PDB file of C-alpha atoms in Angstrom:
ATOM      1  CA  MET L   1       0.000   0.000   0.000  1.00 42.00           C
ATOM      2  CA  GLY L   2       1.543   3.284  -1.048  1.00 38.00           C
ATOM      3  CA  GLY L   3       1.712   6.231   1.311  1.00 36.00           C
ATOM      4  CA  ALA L   4      -0.297   8.386  -1.082  1.00 35.00           C
ATOM      5  CA  ALA L   5      -3.173   5.914  -0.998  1.00 37.00           C
ATOM      6  CA  LEU L   6      -3.335   5.947   2.779  1.00 35.00           C
ATOM      7  CA  LEU L   7      -3.101   9.743   2.909  1.00 33.00           C
ATOM      8  CA  ALA L   8      -5.996  10.016   0.488  1.00 38.00           C
ATOM      9  CA  LEU L   9      -8.132   7.978   2.857  1.00 37.00           C
ATOM     10  CA  THR L  10      -7.473  10.103   5.917  1.00 34.00           C
ATOM     11  CA  ALA L  11      -9.236  13.195   4.603  1.00 37.00           C
ATOM     12  CA  ALA L  12     -12.106  13.949   7.028  1.00 38.00           C
ATOM     13  CA  PRO L  13     -13.940  16.964   8.453  1.00 39.00           C
ATOM     14  CA  ALA L  14     -12.061  18.759  11.219  1.00 38.00           C
ATOM     15  CA  ALA L  15     -14.853  17.956  13.683  1.00 37.00           C
ATOM     16  CA  ALA L  16     -14.456  14.254  12.976  1.00 37.00           C
ATOM     17  CA  ARG L  17     -10.701  14.348  13.509  1.00 42.00           C
ATOM     18  CA  LYS L  18     -11.133  15.938  16.947  1.00 43.00           C
ATOM     19  CA  ARG L  19     -13.321  13.104  18.225  1.00 43.00           C
ATOM     20  CA  PRO L  20     -11.605  10.187  19.999  1.00 44.00           C
ATOM     21  CA  ASP L  21     -11.424   7.131  17.755  1.00 46.00           C
ATOM     22  CA  TYR L  22     -13.431   5.131  20.299  1.00 45.00           C
ATOM     23  CA  ALA L  23     -16.416   7.535  20.324  1.00 56.00           C
ATOM     24  CA  PRO L  24     -18.521   6.827  17.211  1.00 60.00           C
ATOM     25  CA  GLY L  25     -20.865   9.461  15.905  1.00 64.00           C
ATOM     26  CA  ALA L  26     -22.034  11.147  12.740  1.00 63.00           C
ATOM     27  CA  GLY L  27     -19.099  11.848  10.466  1.00 69.00           C
ATOM     28  CA  THR L  28     -16.489   9.887  12.432  1.00 83.00           C
ATOM     29  CA  ALA L  29     -15.831   7.274   9.747  1.00 92.00           C
ATOM     30  CA  ASN L  30     -12.114   6.696   9.246  1.00 93.00           C
ATOM     31  CA  PRO L  31     -11.469   4.251   6.365  1.00 95.00           C
ATOM     32  CA  SER L  32      -7.713   4.445   6.876  1.00 95.00           C
ATOM     33  CA  ALA L  33      -8.144   2.761  10.285  1.00 94.00           C
ATOM     34  CA  LEU L  34      -9.870  -0.148   8.589  1.00 95.00           C
ATOM     35  CA  VAL L  35      -7.147  -0.379   5.949  1.00 95.00           C
ATOM     36  CA  ALA L  36      -4.570  -0.441   8.738  1.00 96.00           C
ATOM     37  CA  ALA L  37      -6.444  -3.278  10.459  1.00 96.00           C
ATOM     38  CA  GLU L  38      -6.576  -5.302   7.239  1.00 96.00           C
ATOM     39  CA  ILE L  39      -2.868  -4.768   6.565  1.00 96.00           C
ATOM     40  CA  ALA L  40      -1.972  -5.745  10.152  1.00 97.00           C
ATOM     41  CA  PHE L  41      -4.176  -8.840   9.798  1.00 97.00           C
ATOM     42  CA  ALA L  42      -2.304  -9.905   6.633  1.00 97.00           C
ATOM     43  CA  ARG L  43       1.077  -9.174   8.205  1.00 97.00           C
ATOM     44  CA  THR L  44       0.229 -11.288  11.254  1.00 98.00           C
ATOM     45  CA  ALA L  45      -0.664 -14.172   8.937  1.00 97.00           C
ATOM     46  CA  ARG L  46       2.778 -13.974   7.334  1.00 96.00           C
ATOM     47  CA  GLU L  47       4.650 -13.627  10.619  1.00 96.00           C
ATOM     48  CA  LYS L  48       2.699 -15.822  13.056  1.00 96.00           C
ATOM     49  CA  GLY L  49       0.607 -18.162  10.930  1.00 96.00           C
ATOM     50  CA  GLN L  50      -2.509 -17.940   8.803  1.00 97.00           C
ATOM     51  CA  TRP L  51      -5.022 -19.464  11.201  1.00 97.00           C
ATOM     52  CA  GLN L  52      -3.530 -17.770  14.248  1.00 97.00           C
ATOM     53  CA  ALA L  53      -4.060 -14.438  12.513  1.00 98.00           C
ATOM     54  CA  PHE L  54      -7.644 -15.290  11.595  1.00 98.00           C
ATOM     55  CA  ASP L  55      -8.345 -16.237  15.208  1.00 98.00           C
ATOM     56  CA  GLN L  56      -6.594 -13.178  16.651  1.00 97.00           C
ATOM     57  CA  TYR L  57      -8.588 -10.733  14.542  1.00 98.00           C
ATOM     58  CA  ALA L  58     -11.953 -12.520  14.725  1.00 98.00           C
ATOM     59  CA  ASP L  59     -14.923 -11.350  16.757  1.00 96.00           C
ATOM     60  CA  ASP L  60     -16.216 -13.963  19.198  1.00 94.00           C
ATOM     61  CA  ASP L  61     -19.266 -14.536  16.975  1.00 93.00           C
ATOM     62  CA  ALA L  62     -17.466 -14.218  13.630  1.00 96.00           C
ATOM     63  CA  VAL L  63     -18.675 -16.400  10.748  1.00 96.00           C
ATOM     64  CA  MET L  64     -16.681 -17.976   7.929  1.00 96.00           C
ATOM     65  CA  PHE L  65     -17.587 -20.449   5.182  1.00 96.00           C
ATOM     66  CA  VAL L  66     -15.824 -23.820   4.755  1.00 94.00           C
ATOM     67  CA  PRO L  67     -18.061 -23.978   2.609  1.00 93.00           C
ATOM     68  CA  GLU L  68     -20.921 -24.274   5.161  1.00 93.00           C
ATOM     69  CA  PRO L  69     -21.169 -21.349   7.593  1.00 94.00           C
ATOM     70  CA  VAL L  70     -19.286 -22.018  10.837  1.00 95.00           C
ATOM     71  CA  ARG L  71     -18.453 -20.117  13.987  1.00 95.00           C
ATOM     72  CA  ALA L  72     -14.893 -19.073  13.199  1.00 96.00           C
ATOM     73  CA  LYS L  73     -13.466 -19.360  16.726  1.00 96.00           C
ATOM     74  CA  ASP L  74     -14.624 -22.976  16.992  1.00 95.00           C
ATOM     75  CA  TRP L  75     -13.400 -23.970  13.525  1.00 96.00           C
ATOM     76  CA  LEU L  76      -9.995 -22.306  14.006  1.00 97.00           C
ATOM     77  CA  SER L  77      -9.330 -23.803  17.439  1.00 95.00           C
ATOM     78  CA  GLY L  78      -6.333 -26.143  17.235  1.00 92.00           C
ATOM     79  CA  ARG L  79      -6.250 -26.043  13.432  1.00 95.00           C
ATOM     80  CA  GLN L  80      -2.891 -26.949  11.890  1.00 95.00           C
ATOM     81  CA  GLU L  81      -1.192 -24.114  10.045  1.00 96.00           C
ATOM     82  CA  PRO L  82      -0.528 -24.506   6.309  1.00 94.00           C
ATOM     83  CA  ALA L  83       3.113 -24.737   5.217  1.00 93.00           C
ATOM     84  CA  ALA L  84       2.876 -21.194   3.856  1.00 94.00           C
ATOM     85  CA  PRO L  85       0.094 -18.679   4.474  1.00 95.00           C
ATOM     86  CA  VAL L  86      -2.198 -17.130   1.925  1.00 96.00           C
ATOM     87  CA  GLN L  87      -1.330 -13.496   1.186  1.00 97.00           C
ATOM     88  CA  TRP L  88      -3.828 -10.725   0.500  1.00 97.00           C
ATOM     89  CA  GLN L  89      -4.194  -7.006  -0.187  1.00 96.00           C
ATOM     90  CA  PRO L  90      -7.240  -4.715   0.272  1.00 97.00           C
ATOM     91  CA  TYR L  91      -8.395  -2.814  -2.839  1.00 97.00           C
ATOM     92  CA  GLN L  92     -11.757  -1.320  -1.788  1.00 97.00           C
ATOM     93  CA  VAL L  93     -13.326  -0.076   1.454  1.00 97.00           C
ATOM     94  CA  TRP L  94     -16.899   0.845   2.383  1.00 98.00           C
ATOM     95  CA  MET L  95     -17.716   2.303   5.790  1.00 97.00           C
ATOM     96  CA  SER L  96     -20.740   3.493   7.750  1.00 96.00           C
ATOM     97  CA  CYS L  97     -20.969   7.199   8.588  1.00 95.00           C
ATOM     98  CA  ASP L  98     -20.298   6.532  12.278  1.00 93.00           C
ATOM     99  CA  GLY L  99     -17.365   4.198  11.599  1.00 95.00           C
ATOM    100  CA  THR L 100     -18.825   1.284  13.594  1.00 94.00           C
ATOM    101  CA  LEU L 101     -18.951  -1.074  10.594  1.00 96.00           C
ATOM    102  CA  GLY L 102     -16.870  -1.418   7.459  1.00 97.00           C
ATOM    103  CA  VAL L 103     -16.218  -3.759   4.560  1.00 98.00           C
ATOM    104  CA  THR L 104     -12.985  -4.490   2.731  1.00 98.00           C
ATOM    105  CA  LYS L 105     -12.549  -6.298  -0.577  1.00 98.00           C
ATOM    106  CA  GLY L 106      -9.325  -7.289  -2.258  1.00 97.00           C
ATOM    107  CA  ALA L 107      -7.173  -9.987  -3.787  1.00 98.00           C
ATOM    108  CA  TRP L 108      -5.512 -13.071  -2.361  1.00 98.00           C
ATOM    109  CA  GLN L 109      -2.754 -15.375  -3.591  1.00 97.00           C
ATOM    110  CA  ARG L 110      -1.873 -18.875  -2.412  1.00 95.00           C
ATOM    111  CA  PRO L 111       1.628 -20.400  -2.586  1.00 94.00           C
ATOM    112  CA  ASP L 112       0.402 -22.889  -5.229  1.00 94.00           C
ATOM    113  CA  GLY L 113      -0.246 -20.013  -7.620  1.00 95.00           C
ATOM    114  CA  SER L 114      -4.045 -19.924  -7.277  1.00 97.00           C
ATOM    115  CA  VAL L 115      -5.660 -16.506  -6.939  1.00 98.00           C
ATOM    116  CA  GLY L 116      -8.980 -15.103  -5.829  1.00 98.00           C
ATOM    117  CA  TYR L 117     -10.805 -12.345  -3.980  1.00 98.00           C
ATOM    118  CA  PHE L 118     -11.962 -11.838  -0.411  1.00 98.00           C
ATOM    119  CA  THR L 119     -14.610  -9.787   1.329  1.00 98.00           C
ATOM    120  CA  THR L 120     -14.279  -9.064   5.040  1.00 98.00           C
ATOM    121  CA  ILE L 121     -16.799  -7.296   7.264  1.00 97.00           C
ATOM    122  CA  TRP L 122     -15.301  -5.463  10.225  1.00 97.00           C
ATOM    123  CA  GLN L 123     -17.036  -4.279  13.388  1.00 96.00           C
ATOM    124  CA  LYS L 124     -15.652  -1.668  15.755  1.00 95.00           C
ATOM    125  CA  ARG L 125     -15.236  -2.682  19.379  1.00 92.00           C
ATOM    126  CA  LYS L 126     -15.848  -0.415  22.389  1.00 89.00           C
ATOM    127  CA  LYS L 127     -12.100  -0.006  22.855  1.00 90.00           C
ATOM    128  CA  GLY L 128     -11.845   1.481  19.354  1.00 91.00           C
ATOM    129  CA  ASP L 129     -10.181  -1.300  17.372  1.00 94.00           C
ATOM    130  CA  TYR L 130     -11.779  -3.555  14.751  1.00 97.00           C
ATOM    131  CA  ARG L 131     -12.504  -7.270  14.605  1.00 97.00           C
ATOM    132  CA  TRP L 132     -13.905  -9.137  11.635  1.00 97.00           C
ATOM    133  CA  VAL L 133     -17.417 -10.571  11.923  1.00 96.00           C
ATOM    134  CA  LEU L 134     -17.620 -12.257   8.514  1.00 97.00           C
ATOM    135  CA  ASP L 135     -14.992 -13.410   6.042  1.00 97.00           C
ATOM    136  CA  GLN L 136     -15.663 -14.944   2.658  1.00 97.00           C
ATOM    137  CA  GLY L 137     -14.311 -15.096  -0.879  1.00 97.00           C
ATOM    138  CA  ASP L 138     -13.700 -17.333  -3.844  1.00 97.00           C
ATOM    139  CA  SER L 139     -11.038 -18.388  -6.314  1.00 96.00           C
ATOM    140  CA  LEU L 140     -10.733 -16.696  -9.702  1.00 97.00           C
ATOM    141  CA  ALA L 141      -9.364 -17.813 -13.060  1.00 96.00           C
ATOM    142  CA  GLU L 142      -7.374 -14.578 -13.249  1.00 95.00           C
ATOM    143  CA  ALA L 143      -6.169 -12.257 -10.533  1.00 96.00           C
ATOM    144  CA  LEU L 144      -8.085  -9.076  -9.790  1.00 95.00           C
ATOM    145  CA  GLU L 145      -6.535  -6.067 -11.468  1.00 94.00           C
ATOM    146  CA  GLU L 146      -4.613  -4.077  -8.901  1.00 94.00           C
ATOM    147  CA  PRO L 147      -5.925  -0.498  -8.738  1.00 94.00           C
ATOM    148  CA  ALA L 148      -3.596   2.494  -8.896  1.00 94.00           C
ATOM    149  CA  MET L 149      -5.074   3.636  -5.579  1.00 94.00           C
ATOM    150  CA  LEU L 150      -7.238   1.966  -2.967  1.00 94.00           C
ATOM    151  CA  SER L 151     -10.798   3.344  -3.130  1.00 95.00           C
ATOM    152  CA  ALA L 152     -12.982   4.209  -0.144  1.00 96.00           C
ATOM    153  CA  SER L 153     -16.670   5.085   0.076  1.00 96.00           C
ATOM    154  CA  VAL L 154     -18.302   6.414   3.253  1.00 96.00           C
ATOM    155  CA  ALA L 155     -22.054   6.368   3.801  1.00 96.00           C
ATOM    156  CA  ASP L 156     -24.074   9.543   4.039  1.00 95.00           C
ATOM    157  CA  CYS L 157     -24.992  10.408   7.619  1.00 92.00           C
ATOM    158  CA  ALA L 158     -28.465   9.648   8.960  1.00 72.00           C
ATOM    159  CA  ARG L 159     -30.265  11.022  11.992  1.00 57.00           C
ATOM    160  CA  GLY L 160     -29.968   9.023  15.178  1.00 51.00           C
ATOM    161  CA  PRO L 161     -29.035   5.376  15.823  1.00 53.00           C
ATOM    162  CA  ARG L 162     -31.091   2.847  13.854  1.00 54.00           C
ATOM    163  CA  GLY L 163     -28.856  -0.186  13.668  1.00 50.00           C
ATOM    164  CA  ASP L 164     -28.112  -3.425  15.375  1.00 49.00           C
ATOM    165  CA  GLU L 165     -24.891  -5.338  15.169  1.00 52.00           C
ATOM    166  CA  LEU L 166     -24.428  -8.981  14.187  1.00 53.00           C
ATOM    167  CA  VAL L 167     -27.556 -11.101  13.728  1.00 53.00           C
ATOM    168  CA  VAL L 168     -27.064 -14.698  12.643  1.00 52.00           C
ATOM    169  CA  GLU L 169     -29.747 -17.360  12.619  1.00 49.00           C
ATOM    170  CA  ARG L 170     -28.332 -20.354  14.512  1.00 51.00           C
ATOM    171  CA  ASP L 171     -29.037 -24.050  14.647  1.00 50.00           C
ATOM    172  CA  ARG L 172     -30.675 -24.654  18.043  1.00 45.00           C
ATOM    173  CA  LYS L 173     -28.978 -28.049  18.479  1.00 46.00           C
ATOM    174  CA  THR L 174     -25.396 -27.037  17.667  1.00 47.00           C
ATOM    175  CA  LEU L 175     -25.466 -23.239  18.086  1.00 48.00           C
ATOM    176  CA  ALA L 176     -23.655 -23.148  14.749  1.00 58.00           C
ATOM    177  CA  PRO L 177     -24.391 -20.306  12.313  1.00 69.00           C
ATOM    178  CA  GLY L 178     -27.387 -20.925  10.127  1.00 75.00           C
ATOM    179  CA  MET L 179     -27.884 -20.393   6.433  1.00 88.00           C
ATOM    180  CA  ASP L 180     -28.768 -16.721   6.847  1.00 92.00           C
ATOM    181  CA  GLY L 181     -27.049 -13.812   8.545  1.00 93.00           C
ATOM    182  CA  ARG L 182     -27.210 -10.057   8.559  1.00 92.00           C
ATOM    183  CA  GLY L 183     -25.896  -6.998  10.334  1.00 94.00           C
ATOM    184  CA  ARG L 184     -26.005  -3.210  10.401  1.00 94.00           C
ATOM    185  CA  SER L 185     -23.895  -0.378  11.726  1.00 94.00           C
ATOM    186  CA  LYS L 186     -25.114   1.376  14.858  1.00 91.00           C
ATOM    187  CA  ASP L 187     -26.336   4.337  12.802  1.00 92.00           C
ATOM    188  CA  GLY L 188     -27.989   2.107  10.192  1.00 93.00           C
ATOM    189  CA  THR L 189     -26.007   3.559   7.261  1.00 95.00           C
ATOM    190  CA  LEU L 190     -24.300   0.287   6.257  1.00 96.00           C
ATOM    191  CA  SER L 191     -25.936  -3.141   6.166  1.00 96.00           C
ATOM    192  CA  TRP L 192     -25.012  -6.614   4.983  1.00 96.00           C
ATOM    193  CA  SER L 193     -26.688  -9.984   4.595  1.00 95.00           C
ATOM    194  CA  TYR L 194     -25.833 -13.445   3.344  1.00 95.00           C
ATOM    195  CA  HIS L 195     -27.692 -16.592   2.372  1.00 95.00           C
ATOM    196  CA  VAL L 196     -26.305 -20.100   1.916  1.00 95.00           C
ATOM    197  CA  ASN L 197     -28.221 -22.618  -0.194  1.00 95.00           C
ATOM    198  CA  ALA L 198     -28.499 -26.359   0.500  1.00 93.00           C
ATOM    199  CA  ASP L 199     -25.721 -27.078  -2.026  1.00 94.00           C
ATOM    200  CA  HIS L 200     -23.486 -24.531  -0.200  1.00 95.00           C
ATOM    201  CA  SER L 201     -23.626 -21.968  -2.963  1.00 96.00           C
ATOM    202  CA  ARG L 202     -24.136 -18.541  -1.389  1.00 97.00           C
ATOM    203  CA  TRP L 203     -24.451 -14.815  -1.867  1.00 96.00           C
ATOM    204  CA  LEU L 204     -23.342 -11.810   0.143  1.00 97.00           C
ATOM    205  CA  GLN L 205     -24.836  -8.343  -0.268  1.00 97.00           C
ATOM    206  CA  VAL L 206     -23.679  -5.004   1.173  1.00 97.00           C
ATOM    207  CA  SER L 207     -25.658  -1.735   1.069  1.00 97.00           C
ATOM    208  CA  LEU L 208     -24.631   1.826   1.934  1.00 96.00           C
ATOM    209  CA  LEU L 209     -26.756   4.915   2.596  1.00 95.00           C
ATOM    210  CA  LYS L 210     -26.347   7.241  -0.388  1.00 95.00           C
ATOM    211  CA  ASN L 211     -28.571  10.164  -1.439  1.00 93.00           C
ATOM    212  CA  GLY L 212     -31.245   9.264   1.085  1.00 91.00           C
ATOM    213  CA  ALA L 213     -31.582   5.567   0.184  1.00 93.00           C
ATOM    214  CA  MET L 214     -29.815   2.311   0.977  1.00 95.00           C
ATOM    215  CA  THR L 215     -27.896   1.439  -2.199  1.00 96.00           C
ATOM    216  CA  GLU L 216     -26.310  -1.901  -3.001  1.00 97.00           C
ATOM    217  CA  VAL L 217     -22.548  -1.400  -3.341  1.00 97.00           C
ATOM    218  CA  LEU L 218     -21.387  -5.012  -3.358  1.00 97.00           C
ATOM    219  CA  ARG L 219     -22.920  -8.335  -4.301  1.00 97.00           C
ATOM    220  CA  SER L 220     -20.865 -11.503  -4.328  1.00 96.00           C
ATOM    221  CA  GLU L 221     -22.134 -14.877  -5.533  1.00 96.00           C
ATOM    222  CA  VAL L 222     -20.197 -18.079  -4.916  1.00 97.00           C
ATOM    223  CA  ALA L 223     -21.050 -21.275  -6.789  1.00 96.00           C
ATOM    224  CA  ALA L 224     -21.535 -24.629  -5.087  1.00 95.00           C
ATOM    225  CA  PRO L 225     -18.278 -26.529  -4.498  1.00 92.00           C
ATOM    226  CA  LYS L 226     -17.350 -28.650  -7.519  1.00 83.00           C
ATOM    227  CA  GLU L 227     -16.889 -31.803  -5.475  1.00 67.00           C
ATOM    228  CA  ARG L 228     -20.508 -31.797  -4.309  1.00 49.00           C
TER     229      ARG L 228
END
């Protein structure tokens, strides 16, 4: 990530810059903080191990797909590290007006030469840092084109809190994540939802408040695994 790209993301109203990072409110979105979290996440994977990094940066209720939806902390517990970790880079960021929820999308590369994309949803904790609540992606025949500069889009600001955080339907017997999940920022200006079909194909949708309406900014569809 070039310095110019990060500097471009830090532009914010003076009033927003004066607020403590841990006090969300209208106009306090800071996409550069989310980029920093994603870069630190990837660096930890290289230095300490892929699954250790995923566990370290995961929210307690985080969901990932393997390909069925699973509670990440349970699935990662005791998992053997691969010989070499996957590497990844963020290319796009979307963030709620109040900075409590954000989404990153980018490219990944495995040591075997395979490539793909990822989408990660990040939620801000009370202490001011971010943990991921959902991680998903897919392989691609060709690598994503690397942009000249990372792009960021911040939601318009709405009046008053309207959101909830992570909502995932769970299996009553196993307490595992169900086939549907959704979440919103505290101010309701960013929302996401996913659905997993019986064959484990799935979709993920992200919407952002723009010009007075929730507008879809990302939709990802993943086909059923070939071995099924």
